[in-house]
Coordinates of C-alpha atoms in Angstrom, one line a residue:
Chain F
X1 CA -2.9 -23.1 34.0
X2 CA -3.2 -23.6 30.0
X3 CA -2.9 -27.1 28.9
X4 CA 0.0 -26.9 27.0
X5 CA 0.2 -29.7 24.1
X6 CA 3.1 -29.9 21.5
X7 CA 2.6 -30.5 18.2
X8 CA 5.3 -30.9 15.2
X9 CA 3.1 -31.7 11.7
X10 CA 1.4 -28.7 10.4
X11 CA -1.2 -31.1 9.4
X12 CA -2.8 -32.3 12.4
X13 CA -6.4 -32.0 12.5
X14 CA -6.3 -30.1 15.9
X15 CA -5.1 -26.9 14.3
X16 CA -8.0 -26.9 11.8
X17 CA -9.0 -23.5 13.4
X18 CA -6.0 -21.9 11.7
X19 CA -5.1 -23.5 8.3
X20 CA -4.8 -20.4 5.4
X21 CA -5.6 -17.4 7.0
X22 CA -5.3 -15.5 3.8
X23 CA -7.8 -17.5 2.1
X24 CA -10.6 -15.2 2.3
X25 CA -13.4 -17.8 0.7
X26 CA -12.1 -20.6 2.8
X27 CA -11.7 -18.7 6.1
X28 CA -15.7 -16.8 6.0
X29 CA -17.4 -21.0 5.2
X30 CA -14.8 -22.2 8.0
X31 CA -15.6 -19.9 10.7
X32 CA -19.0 -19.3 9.8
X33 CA -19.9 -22.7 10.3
X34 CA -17.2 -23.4 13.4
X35 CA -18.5 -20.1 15.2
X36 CA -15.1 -19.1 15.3
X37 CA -13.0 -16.1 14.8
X38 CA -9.2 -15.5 14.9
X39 CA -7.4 -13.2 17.2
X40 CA -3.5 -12.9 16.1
X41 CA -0.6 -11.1 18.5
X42 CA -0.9 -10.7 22.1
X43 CA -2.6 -7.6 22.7
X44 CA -5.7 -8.5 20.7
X45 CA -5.6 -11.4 22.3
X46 CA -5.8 -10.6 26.1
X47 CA -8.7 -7.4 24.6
X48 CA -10.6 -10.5 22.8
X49 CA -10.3 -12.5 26.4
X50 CA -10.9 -9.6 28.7
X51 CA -14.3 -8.6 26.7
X52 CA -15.3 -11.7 27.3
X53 CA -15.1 -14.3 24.4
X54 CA -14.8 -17.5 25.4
X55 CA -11.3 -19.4 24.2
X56 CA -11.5 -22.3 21.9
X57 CA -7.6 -23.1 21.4
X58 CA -4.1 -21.4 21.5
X59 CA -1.5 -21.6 18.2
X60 CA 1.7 -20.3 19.7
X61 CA 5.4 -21.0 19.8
X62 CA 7.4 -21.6 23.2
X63 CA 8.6 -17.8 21.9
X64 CA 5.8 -16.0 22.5
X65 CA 3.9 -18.3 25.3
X66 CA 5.0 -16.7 28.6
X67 CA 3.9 -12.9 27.2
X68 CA 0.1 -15.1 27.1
X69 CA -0.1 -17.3 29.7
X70 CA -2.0 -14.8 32.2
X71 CA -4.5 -14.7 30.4
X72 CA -5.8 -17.6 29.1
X73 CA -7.0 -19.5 32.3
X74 CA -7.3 -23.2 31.1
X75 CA -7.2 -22.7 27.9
X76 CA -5.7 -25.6 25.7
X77 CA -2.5 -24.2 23.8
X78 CA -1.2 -26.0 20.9
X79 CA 2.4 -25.2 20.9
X80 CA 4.7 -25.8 17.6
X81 CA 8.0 -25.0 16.3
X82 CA 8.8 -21.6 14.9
X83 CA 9.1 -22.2 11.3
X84 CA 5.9 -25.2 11.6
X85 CA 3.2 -21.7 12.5
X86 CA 3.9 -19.9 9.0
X87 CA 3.4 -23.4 7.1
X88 CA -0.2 -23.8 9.1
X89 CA -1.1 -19.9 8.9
X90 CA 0.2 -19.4 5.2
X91 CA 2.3 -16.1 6.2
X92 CA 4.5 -14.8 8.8
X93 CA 2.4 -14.7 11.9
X94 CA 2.3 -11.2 13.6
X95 CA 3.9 -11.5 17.1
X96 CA 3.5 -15.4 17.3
X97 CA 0.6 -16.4 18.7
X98 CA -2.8 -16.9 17.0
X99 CA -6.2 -17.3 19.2
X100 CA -9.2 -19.3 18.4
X101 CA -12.2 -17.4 19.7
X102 CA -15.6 -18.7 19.8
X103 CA -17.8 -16.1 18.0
X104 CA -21.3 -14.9 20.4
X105 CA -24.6 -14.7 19.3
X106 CA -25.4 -11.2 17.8
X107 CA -27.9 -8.9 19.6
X108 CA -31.0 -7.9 17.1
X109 CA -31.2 -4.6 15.9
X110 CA -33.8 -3.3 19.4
X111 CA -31.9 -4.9 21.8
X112 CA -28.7 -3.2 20.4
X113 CA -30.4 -0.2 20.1
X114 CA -32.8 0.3 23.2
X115 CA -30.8 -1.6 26.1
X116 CA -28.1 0.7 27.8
X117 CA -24.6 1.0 26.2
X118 CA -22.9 -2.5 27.0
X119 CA -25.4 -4.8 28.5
X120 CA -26.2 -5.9 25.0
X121 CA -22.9 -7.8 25.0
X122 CA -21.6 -7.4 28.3
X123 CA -19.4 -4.5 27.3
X124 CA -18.1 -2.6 30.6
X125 CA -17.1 0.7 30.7
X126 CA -20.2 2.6 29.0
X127 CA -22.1 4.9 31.3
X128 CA -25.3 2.9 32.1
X129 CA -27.4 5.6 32.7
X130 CA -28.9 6.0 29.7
X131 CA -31.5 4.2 28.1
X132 CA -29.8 3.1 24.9
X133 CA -26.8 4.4 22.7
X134 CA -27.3 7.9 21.6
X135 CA -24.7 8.3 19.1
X136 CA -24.8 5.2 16.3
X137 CA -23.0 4.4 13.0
X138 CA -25.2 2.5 10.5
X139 CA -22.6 0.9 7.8
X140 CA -24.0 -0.1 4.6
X141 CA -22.4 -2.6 2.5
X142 CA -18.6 -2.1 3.4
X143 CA -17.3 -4.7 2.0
X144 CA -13.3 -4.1 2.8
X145 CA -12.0 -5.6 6.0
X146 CA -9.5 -3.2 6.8
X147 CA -12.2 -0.1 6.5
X148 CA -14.6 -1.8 8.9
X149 CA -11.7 -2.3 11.2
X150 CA -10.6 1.1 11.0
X151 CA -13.8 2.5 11.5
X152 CA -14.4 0.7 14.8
X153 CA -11.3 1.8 16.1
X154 CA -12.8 5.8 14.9
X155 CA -16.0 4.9 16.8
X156 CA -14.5 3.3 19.9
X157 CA -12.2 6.4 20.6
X158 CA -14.6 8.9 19.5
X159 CA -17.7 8.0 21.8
X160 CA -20.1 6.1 19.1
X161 CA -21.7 4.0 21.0
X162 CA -23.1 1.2 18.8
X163 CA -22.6 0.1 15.4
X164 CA -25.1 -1.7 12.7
X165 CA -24.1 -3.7 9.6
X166 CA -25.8 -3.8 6.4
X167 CA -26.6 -7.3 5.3
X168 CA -23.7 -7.5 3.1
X169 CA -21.7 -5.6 5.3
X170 CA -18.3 -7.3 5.8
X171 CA -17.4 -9.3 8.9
X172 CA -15.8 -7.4 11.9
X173 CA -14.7 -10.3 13.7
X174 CA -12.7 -11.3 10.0
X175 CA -9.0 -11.3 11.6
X176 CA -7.7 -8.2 9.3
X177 CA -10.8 -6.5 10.8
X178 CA -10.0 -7.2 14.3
X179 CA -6.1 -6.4 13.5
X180 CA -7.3 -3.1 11.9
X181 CA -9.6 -1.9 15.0
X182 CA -6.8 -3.0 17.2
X183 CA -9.5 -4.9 18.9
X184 CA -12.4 -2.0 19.0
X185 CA -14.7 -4.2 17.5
X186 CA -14.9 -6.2 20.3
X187 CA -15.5 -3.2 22.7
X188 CA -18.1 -1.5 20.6
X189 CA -21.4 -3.4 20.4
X190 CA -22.7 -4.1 17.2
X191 CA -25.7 -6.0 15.4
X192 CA -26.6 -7.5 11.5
X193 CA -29.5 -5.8 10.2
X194 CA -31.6 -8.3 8.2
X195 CA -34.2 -6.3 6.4
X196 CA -32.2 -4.0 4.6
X197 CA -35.4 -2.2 3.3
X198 CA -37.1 -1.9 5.9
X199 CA -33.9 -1.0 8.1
X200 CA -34.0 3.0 8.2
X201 CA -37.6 2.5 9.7
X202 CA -37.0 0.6 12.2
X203 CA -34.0 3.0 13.1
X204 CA -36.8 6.0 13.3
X205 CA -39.7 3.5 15.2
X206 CA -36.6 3.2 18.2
X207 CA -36.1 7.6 17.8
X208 CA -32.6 7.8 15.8
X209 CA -32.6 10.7 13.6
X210 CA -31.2 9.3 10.4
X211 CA -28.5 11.2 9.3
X212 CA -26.8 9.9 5.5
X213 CA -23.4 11.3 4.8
X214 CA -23.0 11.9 0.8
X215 CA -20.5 14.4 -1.0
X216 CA -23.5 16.2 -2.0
X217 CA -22.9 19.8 -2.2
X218 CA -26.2 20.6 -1.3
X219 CA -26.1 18.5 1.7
X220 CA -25.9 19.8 5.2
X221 CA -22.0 20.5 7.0
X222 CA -21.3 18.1 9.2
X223 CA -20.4 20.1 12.0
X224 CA -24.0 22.3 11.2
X225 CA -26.6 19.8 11.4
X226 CA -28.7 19.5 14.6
X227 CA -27.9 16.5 15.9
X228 CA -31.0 15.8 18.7
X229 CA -30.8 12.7 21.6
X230 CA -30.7 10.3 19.2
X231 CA -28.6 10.0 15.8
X232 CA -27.7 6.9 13.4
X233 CA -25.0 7.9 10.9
X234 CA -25.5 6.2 7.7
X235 CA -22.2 5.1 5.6
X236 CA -22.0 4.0 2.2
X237 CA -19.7 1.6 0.6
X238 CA -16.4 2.4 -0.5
X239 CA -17.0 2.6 -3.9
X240 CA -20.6 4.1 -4.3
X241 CA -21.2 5.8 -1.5
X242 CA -24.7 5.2 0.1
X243 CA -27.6 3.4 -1.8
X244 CA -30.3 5.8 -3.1
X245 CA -33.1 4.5 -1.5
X246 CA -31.0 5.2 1.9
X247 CA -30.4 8.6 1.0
X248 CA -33.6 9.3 -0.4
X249 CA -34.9 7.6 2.9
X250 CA -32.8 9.3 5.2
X251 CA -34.1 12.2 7.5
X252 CA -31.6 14.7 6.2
X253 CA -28.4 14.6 4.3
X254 CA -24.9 15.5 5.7
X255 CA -21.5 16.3 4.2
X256 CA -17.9 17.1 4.7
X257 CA -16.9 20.5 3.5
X258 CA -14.3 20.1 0.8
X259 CA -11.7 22.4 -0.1
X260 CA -12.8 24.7 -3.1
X261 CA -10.2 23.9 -4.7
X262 CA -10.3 19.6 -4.7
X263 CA -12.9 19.4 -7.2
X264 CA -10.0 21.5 -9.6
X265 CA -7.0 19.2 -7.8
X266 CA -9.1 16.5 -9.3
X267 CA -9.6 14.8 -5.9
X268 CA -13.4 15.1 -5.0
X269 CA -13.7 12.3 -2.1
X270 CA -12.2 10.9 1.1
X271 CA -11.7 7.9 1.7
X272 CA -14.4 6.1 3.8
X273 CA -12.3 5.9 6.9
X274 CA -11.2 9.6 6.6
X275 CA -14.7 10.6 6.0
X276 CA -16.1 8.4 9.3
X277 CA -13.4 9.9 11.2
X278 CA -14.5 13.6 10.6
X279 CA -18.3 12.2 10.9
X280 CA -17.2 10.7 13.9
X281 CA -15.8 13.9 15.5
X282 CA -19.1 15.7 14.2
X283 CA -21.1 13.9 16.6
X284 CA -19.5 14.4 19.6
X285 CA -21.0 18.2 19.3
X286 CA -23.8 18.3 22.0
X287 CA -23.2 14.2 22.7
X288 CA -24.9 13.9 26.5
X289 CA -21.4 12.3 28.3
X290 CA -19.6 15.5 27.2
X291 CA -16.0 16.0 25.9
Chain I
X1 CA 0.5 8.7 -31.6
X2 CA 2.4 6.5 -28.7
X3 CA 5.1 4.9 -30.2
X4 CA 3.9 1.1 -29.8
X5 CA 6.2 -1.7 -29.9
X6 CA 5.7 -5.2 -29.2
X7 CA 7.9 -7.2 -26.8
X8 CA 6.9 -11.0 -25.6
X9 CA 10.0 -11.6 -23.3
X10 CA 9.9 -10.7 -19.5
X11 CA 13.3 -10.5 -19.4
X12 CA 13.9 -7.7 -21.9
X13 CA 16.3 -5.5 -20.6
X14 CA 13.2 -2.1 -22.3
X15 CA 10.9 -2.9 -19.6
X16 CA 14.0 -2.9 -16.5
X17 CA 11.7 0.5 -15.0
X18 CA 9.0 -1.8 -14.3
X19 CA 10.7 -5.3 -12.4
X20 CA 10.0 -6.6 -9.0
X21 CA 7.5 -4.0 -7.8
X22 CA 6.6 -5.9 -4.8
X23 CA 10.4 -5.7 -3.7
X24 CA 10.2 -2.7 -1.8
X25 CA 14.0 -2.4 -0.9
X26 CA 14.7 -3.3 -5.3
X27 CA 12.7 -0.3 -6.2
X28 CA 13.6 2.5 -3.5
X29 CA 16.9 2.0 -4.9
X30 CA 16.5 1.5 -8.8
X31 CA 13.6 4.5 -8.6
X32 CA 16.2 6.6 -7.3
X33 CA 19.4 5.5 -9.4
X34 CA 16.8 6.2 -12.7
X35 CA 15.1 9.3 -11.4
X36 CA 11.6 7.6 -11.9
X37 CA 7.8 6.7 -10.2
X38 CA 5.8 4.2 -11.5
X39 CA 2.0 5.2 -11.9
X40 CA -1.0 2.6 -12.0
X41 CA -3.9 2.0 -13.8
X42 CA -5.7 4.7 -16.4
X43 CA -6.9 7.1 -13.8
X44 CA -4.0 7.7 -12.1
X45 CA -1.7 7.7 -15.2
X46 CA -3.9 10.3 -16.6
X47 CA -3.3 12.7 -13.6
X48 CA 0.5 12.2 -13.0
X49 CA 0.5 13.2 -16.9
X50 CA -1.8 16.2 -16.6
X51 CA 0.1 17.6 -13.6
X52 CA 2.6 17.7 -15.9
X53 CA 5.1 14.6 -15.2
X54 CA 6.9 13.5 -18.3
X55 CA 6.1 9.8 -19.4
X56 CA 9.3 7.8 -19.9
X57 CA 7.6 4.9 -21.3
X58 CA 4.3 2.9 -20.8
X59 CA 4.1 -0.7 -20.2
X60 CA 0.2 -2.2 -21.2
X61 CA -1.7 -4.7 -23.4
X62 CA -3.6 -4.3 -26.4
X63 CA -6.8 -4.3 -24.2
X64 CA -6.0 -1.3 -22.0
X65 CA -4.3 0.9 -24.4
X66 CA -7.7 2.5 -25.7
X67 CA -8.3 4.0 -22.4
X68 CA -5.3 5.6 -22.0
X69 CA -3.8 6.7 -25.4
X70 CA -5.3 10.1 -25.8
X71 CA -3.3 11.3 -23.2
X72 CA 0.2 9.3 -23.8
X73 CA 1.7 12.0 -26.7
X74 CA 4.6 10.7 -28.6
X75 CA 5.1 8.6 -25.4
X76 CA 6.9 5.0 -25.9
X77 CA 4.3 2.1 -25.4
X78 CA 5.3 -1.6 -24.8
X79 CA 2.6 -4.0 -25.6
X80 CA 2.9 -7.3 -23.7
X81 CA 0.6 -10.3 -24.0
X82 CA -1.8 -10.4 -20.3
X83 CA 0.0 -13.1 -19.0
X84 CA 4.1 -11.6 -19.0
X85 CA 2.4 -8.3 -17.9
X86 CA 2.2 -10.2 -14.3
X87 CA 5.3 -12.1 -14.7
X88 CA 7.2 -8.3 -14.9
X89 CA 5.9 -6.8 -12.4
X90 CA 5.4 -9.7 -10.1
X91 CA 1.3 -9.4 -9.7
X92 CA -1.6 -9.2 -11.4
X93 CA -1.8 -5.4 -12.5
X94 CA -4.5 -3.4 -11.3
X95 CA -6.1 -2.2 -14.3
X96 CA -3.3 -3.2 -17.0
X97 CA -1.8 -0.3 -17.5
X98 CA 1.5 1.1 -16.2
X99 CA 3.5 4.4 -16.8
X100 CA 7.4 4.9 -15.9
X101 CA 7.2 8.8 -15.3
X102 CA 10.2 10.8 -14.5
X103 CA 10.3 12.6 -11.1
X104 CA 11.2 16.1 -11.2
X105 CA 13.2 18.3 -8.7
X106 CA 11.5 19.2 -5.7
X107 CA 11.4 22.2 -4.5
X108 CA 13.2 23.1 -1.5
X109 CA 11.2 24.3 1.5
X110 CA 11.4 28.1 1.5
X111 CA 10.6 28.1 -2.2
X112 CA 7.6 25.5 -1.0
X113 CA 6.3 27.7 1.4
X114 CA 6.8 31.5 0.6
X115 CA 5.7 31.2 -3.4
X116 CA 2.1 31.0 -4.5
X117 CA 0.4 27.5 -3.7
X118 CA 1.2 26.2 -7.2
X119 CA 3.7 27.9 -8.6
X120 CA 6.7 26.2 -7.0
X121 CA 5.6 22.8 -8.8
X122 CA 3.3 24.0 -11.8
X123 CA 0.4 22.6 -10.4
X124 CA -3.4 24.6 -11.8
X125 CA -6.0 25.1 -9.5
X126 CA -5.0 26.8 -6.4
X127 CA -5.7 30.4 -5.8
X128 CA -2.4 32.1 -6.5
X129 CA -3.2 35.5 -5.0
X130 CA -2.0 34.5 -1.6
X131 CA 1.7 34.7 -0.5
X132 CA 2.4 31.1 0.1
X133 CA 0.4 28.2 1.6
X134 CA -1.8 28.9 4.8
X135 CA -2.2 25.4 5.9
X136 CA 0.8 22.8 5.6
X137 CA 1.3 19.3 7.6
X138 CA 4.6 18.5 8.4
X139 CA 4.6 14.4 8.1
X140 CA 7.7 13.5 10.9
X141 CA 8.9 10.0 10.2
X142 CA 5.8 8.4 8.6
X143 CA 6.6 5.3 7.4
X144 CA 4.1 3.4 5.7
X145 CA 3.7 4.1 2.2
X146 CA -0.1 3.7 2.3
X147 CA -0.6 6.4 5.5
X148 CA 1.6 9.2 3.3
X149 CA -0.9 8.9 0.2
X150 CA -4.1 8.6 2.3
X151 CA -3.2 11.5 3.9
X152 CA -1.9 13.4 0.9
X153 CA -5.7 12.3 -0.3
X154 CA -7.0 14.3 3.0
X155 CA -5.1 17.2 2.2
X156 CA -6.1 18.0 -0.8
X157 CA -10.1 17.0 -0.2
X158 CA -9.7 19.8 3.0
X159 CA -7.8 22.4 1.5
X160 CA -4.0 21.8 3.1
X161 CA -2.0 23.4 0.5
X162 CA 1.6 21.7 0.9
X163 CA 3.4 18.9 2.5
X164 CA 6.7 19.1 4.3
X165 CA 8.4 15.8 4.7
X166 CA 10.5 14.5 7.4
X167 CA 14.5 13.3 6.4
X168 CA 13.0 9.7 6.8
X169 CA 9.2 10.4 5.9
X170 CA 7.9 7.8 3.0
X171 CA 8.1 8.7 -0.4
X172 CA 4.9 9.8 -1.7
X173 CA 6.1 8.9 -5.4
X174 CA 6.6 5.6 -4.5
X175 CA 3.7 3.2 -5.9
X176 CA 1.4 2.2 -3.4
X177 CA 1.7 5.7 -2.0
X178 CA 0.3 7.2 -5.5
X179 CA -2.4 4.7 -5.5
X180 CA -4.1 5.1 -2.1
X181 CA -3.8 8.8 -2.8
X182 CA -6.0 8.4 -5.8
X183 CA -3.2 11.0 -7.5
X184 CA -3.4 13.5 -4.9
X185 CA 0.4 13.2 -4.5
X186 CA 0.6 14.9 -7.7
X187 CA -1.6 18.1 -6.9
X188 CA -0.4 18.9 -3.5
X189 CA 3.1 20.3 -3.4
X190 CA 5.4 19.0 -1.2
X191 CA 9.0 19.2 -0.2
X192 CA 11.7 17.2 1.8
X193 CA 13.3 18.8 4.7
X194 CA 16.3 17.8 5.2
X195 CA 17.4 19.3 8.5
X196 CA 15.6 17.7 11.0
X197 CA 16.8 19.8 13.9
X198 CA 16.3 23.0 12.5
X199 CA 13.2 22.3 11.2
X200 CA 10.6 23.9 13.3
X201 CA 12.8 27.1 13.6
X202 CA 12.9 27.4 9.6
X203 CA 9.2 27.3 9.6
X204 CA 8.7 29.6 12.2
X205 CA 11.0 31.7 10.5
X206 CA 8.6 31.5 7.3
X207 CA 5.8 32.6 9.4
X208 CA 4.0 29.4 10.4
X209 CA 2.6 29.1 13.5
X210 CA 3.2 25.1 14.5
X211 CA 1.0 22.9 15.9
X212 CA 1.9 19.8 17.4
X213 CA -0.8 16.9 17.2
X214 CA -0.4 14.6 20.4
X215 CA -2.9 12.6 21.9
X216 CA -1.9 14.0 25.6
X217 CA -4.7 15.4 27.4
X218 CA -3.5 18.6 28.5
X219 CA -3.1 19.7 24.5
X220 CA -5.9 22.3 23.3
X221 CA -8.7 20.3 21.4
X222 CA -7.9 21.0 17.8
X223 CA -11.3 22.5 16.7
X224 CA -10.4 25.1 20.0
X225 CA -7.1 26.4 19.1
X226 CA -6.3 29.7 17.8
X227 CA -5.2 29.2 13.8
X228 CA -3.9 32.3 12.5
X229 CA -2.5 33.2 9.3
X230 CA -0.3 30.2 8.7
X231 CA -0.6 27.5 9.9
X232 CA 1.6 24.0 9.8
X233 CA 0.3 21.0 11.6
X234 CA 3.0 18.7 12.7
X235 CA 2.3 14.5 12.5
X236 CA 4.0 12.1 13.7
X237 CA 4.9 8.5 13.2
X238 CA 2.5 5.5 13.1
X239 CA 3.6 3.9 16.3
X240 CA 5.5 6.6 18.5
X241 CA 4.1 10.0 17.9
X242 CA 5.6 12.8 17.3
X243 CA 9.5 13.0 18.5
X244 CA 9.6 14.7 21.9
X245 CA 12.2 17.3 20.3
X246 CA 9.2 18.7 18.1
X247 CA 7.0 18.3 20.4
X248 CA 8.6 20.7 23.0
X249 CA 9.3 22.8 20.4
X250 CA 6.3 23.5 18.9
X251 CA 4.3 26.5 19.2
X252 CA 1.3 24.7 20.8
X253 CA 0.2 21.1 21.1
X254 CA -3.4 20.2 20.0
X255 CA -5.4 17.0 20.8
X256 CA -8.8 15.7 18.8
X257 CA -10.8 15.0 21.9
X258 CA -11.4 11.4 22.6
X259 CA -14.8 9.9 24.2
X260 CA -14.6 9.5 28.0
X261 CA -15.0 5.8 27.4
X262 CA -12.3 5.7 24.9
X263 CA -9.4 4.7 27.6
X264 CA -11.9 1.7 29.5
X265 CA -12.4 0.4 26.0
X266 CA -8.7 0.1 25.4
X267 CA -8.5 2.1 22.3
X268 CA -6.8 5.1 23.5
X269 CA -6.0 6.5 19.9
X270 CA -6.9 6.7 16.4
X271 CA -4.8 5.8 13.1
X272 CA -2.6 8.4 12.1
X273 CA -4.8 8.6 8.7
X274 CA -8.1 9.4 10.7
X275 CA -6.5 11.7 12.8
X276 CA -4.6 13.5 10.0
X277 CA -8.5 13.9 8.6
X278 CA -10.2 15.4 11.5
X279 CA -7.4 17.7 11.8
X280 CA -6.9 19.0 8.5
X281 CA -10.9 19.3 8.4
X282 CA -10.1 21.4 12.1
X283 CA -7.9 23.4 10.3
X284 CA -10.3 24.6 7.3
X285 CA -12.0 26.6 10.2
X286 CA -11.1 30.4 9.4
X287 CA -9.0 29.4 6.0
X288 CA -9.1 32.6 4.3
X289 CA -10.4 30.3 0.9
X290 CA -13.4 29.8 2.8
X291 CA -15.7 26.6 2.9

């Protein structure tokens, strides 16, 4: 059973977890050094509980609470009145209820990347067969919440099996990256790379085949590259695409084919989520589980 | 030369095309009474112009209007000091600069889809020895004004050469639609149906093969199905799918294949956006423009 405690002033130090969830400065120094993150409506939620992170605290209104209390064992819920949850939050709170999740230590970049799909975090569901994920994105410097989100969710339904973050990647576990991913980022195990420079080498020394996706015409179609056992597709940032050491670093260069006619419609790019969702889809050609 | 003209007061009743653009509900209703779109920042400014949209005034500061006055004709410009700029519109303007541009008429879906990619809204570029456009999506009931102009951005990037709009589909005019479309709303031509019911059966009557995109599992994977001639790929809303009326009467349902482990994971679908891109990037197999 949750322990269930009301509380009236949006000011009481219990609901620290959740003051200004729009703050963006505030929120990364708060949870950062809490080892929190926020999970907001039900069904991200029960996905955050199910794949295994632990509960810290509940913010919900009598409203919302019964849809909940399955699955949050003894969790303590803070429970306040309707209008009281915007005031704490700072907005309209999707769907009522906000969960306080205590963040787990990352995998490093071999255990990620050599251990079979899902022991690295206790992910179930992967095939275990195989030695290590065969099909990886490799995101560097996406800085937009939202675009990591959405590319988790890409990765999660389209059979990439791991994920690694640049250094100044942005945060999946940020709560508009969560909402985004509808909760892929916690099903698809991921790890910080530290050593940006040295990053693509390490990818090679563990037999990924380093694959950097560029508008390049010159560049190989996506859907025309061999792929081998082992790929990591490298994704630049939403602004300047990859860095040039990557792509100069890179074992081969990959592209989307573009309509003759954008470059004349004066559209010349996807968008990063459109262009990992295509990339995505590319690398389930040949992928060992099948489709 | 612009006509410039000075104004220091928010309130003046000149600068009424560019209030409250935050107020979703305000502006669907003055943009219609006035006949007008609002266009953001240099860049896109620049294209609605050169796609041949007529500039009913420009609203900017002395710092911006550099950038942009090449291209603004006899156009009227109000110059406002930085700070009312944000008191107008009701945020911080991306970029300073913002056009009033006048919609035009759109064309109506036969003339859409039987004359020369182009010629039914003026816009260069395409190919105009063709009969018509090859490869159209059909947006049924898309909602979010971000989703129309990201796929809009898609289309034109893989060579879809018109849009058909649902009765209650976004309007890609509206402002954050242009934005997150980078201006592709301008160069891909689009119409409104506005028969619902007899929608597919016009189409088909026009020649298109249609293709339902569903995430069901018994649909042909979309990089499987046969394309022919003319195509039109039919997407459906953020949250329910396509309506089941369009999907039984489509010609053929298509799926994007998912990852085995998709379902376990419990992310059993992609955003509308990244679907829309691995289909239209489907559908560029066998275009007659070629890749």
């Amino acid at each position: 059973m949750p322990e269930l405690i009301e509380v009236e002033d949006a000011a009481d130090p219990r609901l620290a977890d959740y003051v200004r969830l729009r703050d963006v400065e505030l929120r990364k120094s708060l949870e950062a050094e809490r080892g929190l993150f926020i999970a907001e409506g039900e069904k991200v939620i029960r996905r955050a509980v199910t794949t295994g992170y632990p509960v810290r605290s509940v913010l919900t209104t009598r409203r919302w609470l019964p849809g909940l209390a399955d699955v949050l064992g003894g969790a303590r819920v803070y429970l306040v009145p309707e209008d009281v949850m915007a005031g704490i939050a700072g907005f309209a709170v999707h769907r009522g209820a906000l969960a306080s999740m205590a963040r787990r230590e990352l995998p490093d970049l071999k255990t990620l990347l050599t251990e079979p799909p899902g022991t690295a975090r206790g992910t179930a569901g992967f095939d275990a067969a195989g030695a290590g994920p065969r099909r990886v994105l490799v995101l560097e410097d996406l800085v937009d919440h939202g675009n990591v989100g959405a590319i988790f969710r890409c990765a999660a339904a389209l059979g990439v099996e791991a994920v690694v973050l640049s250094p100044r990647c942005a945060d999946p576990l940020y709560r508009r990256s969560v909402k985004v991913s509808m909760g892929a980022v916690f099903a698809v195990p991921y790890a910080r790379m530290y050593d940006w420079h040295h990053g693509l080498a390490e990818l090679r020394d563990l037999g990924f085949r380093t694959l950097a996706l560029t508008p390049a015409p010159a560049a190989t179609p996506i859907d025309e590259v061999a792929l081998g056992p082992r790929v990591a597709l490298l994704l630049g940032s939403e602004g300047d695409g990859l860095s040039s050491r990557w792509l100069r670093e890179a074992d081969e260069a990959v592209r989307i084919p573009m309509s003759p006619q954008a470059m004349s419609l004066g559209v010349d790019s996807l968008n990063v989520v459109a262009a990992a969702a295509i990339a995505c889809h590319g690398l389930m050609r040949g992928a060992p589980a099948g489709r």
